[in-house]
Each structure stands twice: as structure tokens, then as C-alpha cells.
Coordinates of C-alpha atoms in Angstrom, one line a residue:
Q1 CA -31.9 -103.3 43.5
D2 CA -28.8 -101.0 43.8
T3 CA -31.1 -98.0 44.5
V4 CA -32.8 -99.9 47.3
V5 CA -29.4 -100.9 48.9
A6 CA -28.2 -97.3 48.6
L7 CA -31.4 -95.9 50.2
E8 CA -31.2 -98.5 53.1
A9 CA -27.5 -97.5 53.7
L10 CA -28.5 -93.8 53.8
A11 CA -31.4 -94.4 56.1
L12 CA -29.1 -96.4 58.5
Y13 CA -26.5 -93.6 58.4
A14 CA -29.1 -90.9 59.1
A15 CA -30.5 -93.0 62.0
K16 CA -27.0 -93.4 63.6
T17 CA -25.9 -89.8 63.0
F18 CA -29.0 -87.7 63.6
S19 CA -29.7 -86.3 67.0
K20 CA -32.8 -84.2 68.1
D21 CA -30.5 -81.9 70.1
G22 CA -28.2 -81.5 67.1
P23 CA -24.4 -81.8 67.0
D24 CA -22.2 -80.0 69.5
L25 CA -18.7 -80.5 68.4
Q26 CA -15.4 -78.6 68.8
A27 CA -12.7 -79.6 66.4
S28 CA -9.1 -78.3 66.5
L29 CA -6.6 -78.7 63.7
T30 CA -3.0 -78.1 64.8
S31 CA 0.5 -78.3 63.5
E32 CA 3.9 -76.8 64.4
D33 CA 2.9 -73.1 64.1
F34 CA -0.7 -73.5 63.1
N35 CA -4.0 -73.8 65.1
Q36 CA -7.5 -73.6 63.7
N37 CA -10.7 -74.3 65.7
I38 CA -14.0 -75.3 64.1
Q39 CA -17.2 -75.2 66.0
V40 CA -20.2 -77.4 64.7
D41 CA -23.6 -76.9 66.3
N42 CA -27.2 -76.8 65.3
T43 CA -26.9 -73.4 63.6
N44 CA -24.1 -74.4 61.2
R45 CA -24.4 -78.2 61.0
L46 CA -25.1 -78.1 57.2
L47 CA -22.5 -75.5 56.5
Q48 CA -19.2 -76.5 54.8
Q49 CA -16.3 -75.0 56.7
I50 CA -13.0 -74.7 54.7
V51 CA -9.6 -74.3 56.2
E52 CA -6.5 -73.8 54.0
L53 CA -3.4 -75.5 55.4
P54 CA -0.4 -73.2 55.4
A55 CA 2.2 -75.8 54.3
V56 CA 2.3 -79.2 52.8
P57 CA 3.9 -81.7 53.4
R58 CA 3.6 -81.3 57.2
D59 CA 2.0 -83.4 60.0
Y60 CA -1.4 -82.1 61.2
T61 CA -3.4 -83.3 64.2
V62 CA -7.2 -83.2 64.5
H63 CA -8.7 -83.4 67.9
V64 CA -12.5 -83.5 68.2
Q65 CA -14.7 -83.1 71.4
G66 CA -18.4 -83.3 71.9
H67 CA -21.2 -85.3 70.4
G68 CA -22.5 -85.6 66.8
C69 CA -21.2 -86.4 63.4
L70 CA -18.4 -84.6 61.7
F71 CA -17.1 -85.2 58.1
L72 CA -13.5 -84.1 57.7
Q73 CA -11.9 -84.2 54.3
A74 CA -8.4 -83.2 53.1
I75 CA -7.8 -82.2 49.5
L76 CA -4.4 -81.8 47.9
R77 CA -4.2 -80.0 44.5
Y78 CA -1.0 -79.9 42.5
H79 CA 0.1 -78.8 39.1
I80 CA -2.2 -75.9 39.2
P81 CA -1.2 -73.3 36.6
P82 CA -0.6 -69.8 38.0
L83 CA -3.4 -67.2 37.6
R84 CA -3.0 -65.1 34.5
S85 CA -2.7 -61.5 35.5
D86 CA -1.8 -60.1 32.0
A87 CA -2.4 -61.2 28.5
T88 CA 0.6 -63.2 27.2
F89 CA -0.2 -63.1 23.5
A90 CA -1.2 -60.3 21.1
V91 CA -3.3 -61.6 18.2
S92 CA -4.6 -59.6 15.3
V93 CA -6.5 -60.6 12.2
Q94 CA -6.7 -58.7 8.9
M95 CA -8.9 -59.5 6.0
E96 CA -8.9 -57.8 2.6
C97 CA -12.1 -58.3 0.5
T98 CA -12.0 -55.8 -2.4
R99 CA -15.1 -57.0 -4.3
P100 CA -18.5 -58.0 -2.9
N101 CA -18.6 -61.4 -4.7
A102 CA -14.9 -62.2 -4.3
T103 CA -14.1 -65.9 -4.3
Q104 CA -10.5 -65.4 -3.1
F105 CA -9.3 -62.9 -0.5
P106 CA -6.3 -62.9 1.9
V107 CA -6.6 -63.3 5.6
T108 CA -3.5 -62.4 7.7
I109 CA -3.1 -63.4 11.3
H110 CA -0.3 -61.9 13.5
A111 CA 0.5 -63.6 16.8
R112 CA 3.2 -62.2 19.2
Y113 CA 4.3 -63.5 22.6
T114 CA 4.1 -60.6 25.1
G115 CA 4.7 -62.5 28.4
N116 CA 7.4 -62.1 31.0
R117 CA 9.1 -65.4 30.5
V118 CA 12.1 -65.9 28.2
S119 CA 10.4 -68.8 26.4
T120 CA 7.0 -70.4 26.2
N121 CA 7.3 -74.2 26.1
M122 CA 4.8 -74.8 23.3
V123 CA 2.2 -72.6 21.6
L124 CA -0.6 -73.9 19.4
I125 CA -2.6 -71.4 17.3
Q126 CA -5.7 -72.9 15.8
V127 CA -7.5 -70.9 13.2
E128 CA -10.9 -72.1 11.9
L129 CA -12.4 -70.8 8.7
L130 CA -16.0 -69.7 8.1
S131 CA -18.3 -72.4 6.8
G132 CA -17.9 -72.8 3.0
Y133 CA -14.3 -71.6 2.9
S134 CA -11.1 -73.5 2.6
P135 CA -7.5 -72.4 2.2
V136 CA -5.8 -72.2 -1.2
A137 CA -3.2 -75.0 -1.2
S138 CA -0.3 -72.8 -2.5
S139 CA -0.9 -70.3 0.3
L140 CA -0.4 -73.0 3.0
E141 CA 3.0 -73.8 1.5
E142 CA 3.9 -70.1 1.5
V143 CA 2.9 -69.8 5.1
R144 CA 5.0 -72.8 6.1
L145 CA 8.0 -71.3 4.4
R146 CA 7.6 -67.8 5.8
I147 CA 6.7 -68.6 9.4
C148 CA 9.6 -68.4 11.9
V149 CA 9.6 -70.9 14.7
Q150 CA 12.1 -72.2 17.2
P151 CA 13.6 -75.6 16.3
R152 CA 11.6 -77.5 18.9
W153 CA 8.2 -76.1 17.8
E154 CA 5.9 -77.5 15.2
V155 CA 3.5 -75.9 12.8
M156 CA 0.5 -78.2 12.1
D157 CA -2.2 -77.6 9.5
V158 CA -1.8 -73.9 9.1
H159 CA -4.9 -72.3 7.6
L160 CA -4.0 -68.7 7.5
T161 CA -4.1 -67.0 4.1
G162 CA -5.6 -67.2 0.6
L163 CA -9.2 -68.3 1.0
Y164 CA -11.7 -69.2 -1.6
A165 CA -15.5 -69.8 -1.5
E166 CA -16.8 -73.2 -2.4

């Protein structure tokens, strides 16, 4: 029944907004030092036209002339992280397997911050082992003792060195 109601609503909307001649609209978006005109006619009636606003918050005015249907939407995005222009971490992995059937071999992971900032809030390094391998318990304790971190950082479930096959 929901589908029927939705289809009836879409049909009613289409009947009220459709014109054989097509739309002929001129919309202007203005503010203090900003003016953008948008033309909607039969050639671009299905085209999405995007205008980026130069400053927010600010009062904007929309004035529309003509006939037809126009859908205007404003989207505000915030807390968008800046684009990464350079790599901020250097990571290298070394593995030493001296025998073909070795059941234990060391894996060493080096991670270094190379970014422009003085500090990095929080860093999480997650290392997953190949299927069938798990860390040697004593090596985890060694890593926890050797690793240097700032006082407000945490090291959780470090799986870095001393692996054995199950």
C-alpha cells in the first residue's frame, strides 16, 4: 500500500509541475558582494546546477522569475578534514625467515610521523597477521616495553614481532 501511495503522489507532482512548453526560469542568488544567475529551460531542465557560496554564515536571497518548477537545495558541510597533499607517515616492514619451514621468525615494523604539524592527536597502527600465524606472547611484552609513546597515547594489542605457525 505504501508503494501505491508513493506512486500516486509522484503522479500528482508530475501533473502539477510538467509543462509541454517546458520550464523557463531565471533564478538569481545574491548576497553582499555575490551575485549568481541560474537559467533553467527545456535544454537543461534535468541538469543539476551547483553554486558554491563564498562565505557562511551570511544572508542570501533567491529571486525567481518565469514559469515552471525549480528545486533549490542548500547543503552545509562541516568538520571536513583537509585534503592530504603529502604522506604523513613513513611505514616499513621487515621480515627475516632464514629457513624454509621456520615456525618462528621476527617481523619488525617501523612507523615514523613525517607530517608538518608539531603533534598528531592520536595514531592507531593496526597490524594483522597472515592466516595461521599468531604472535609469541613474550614478544608482545617486549614490544610494549620498548615502544616509545607520548603520555596521552595508548598502545593496544600490539602484534608486531616473533611469529610462529600454528
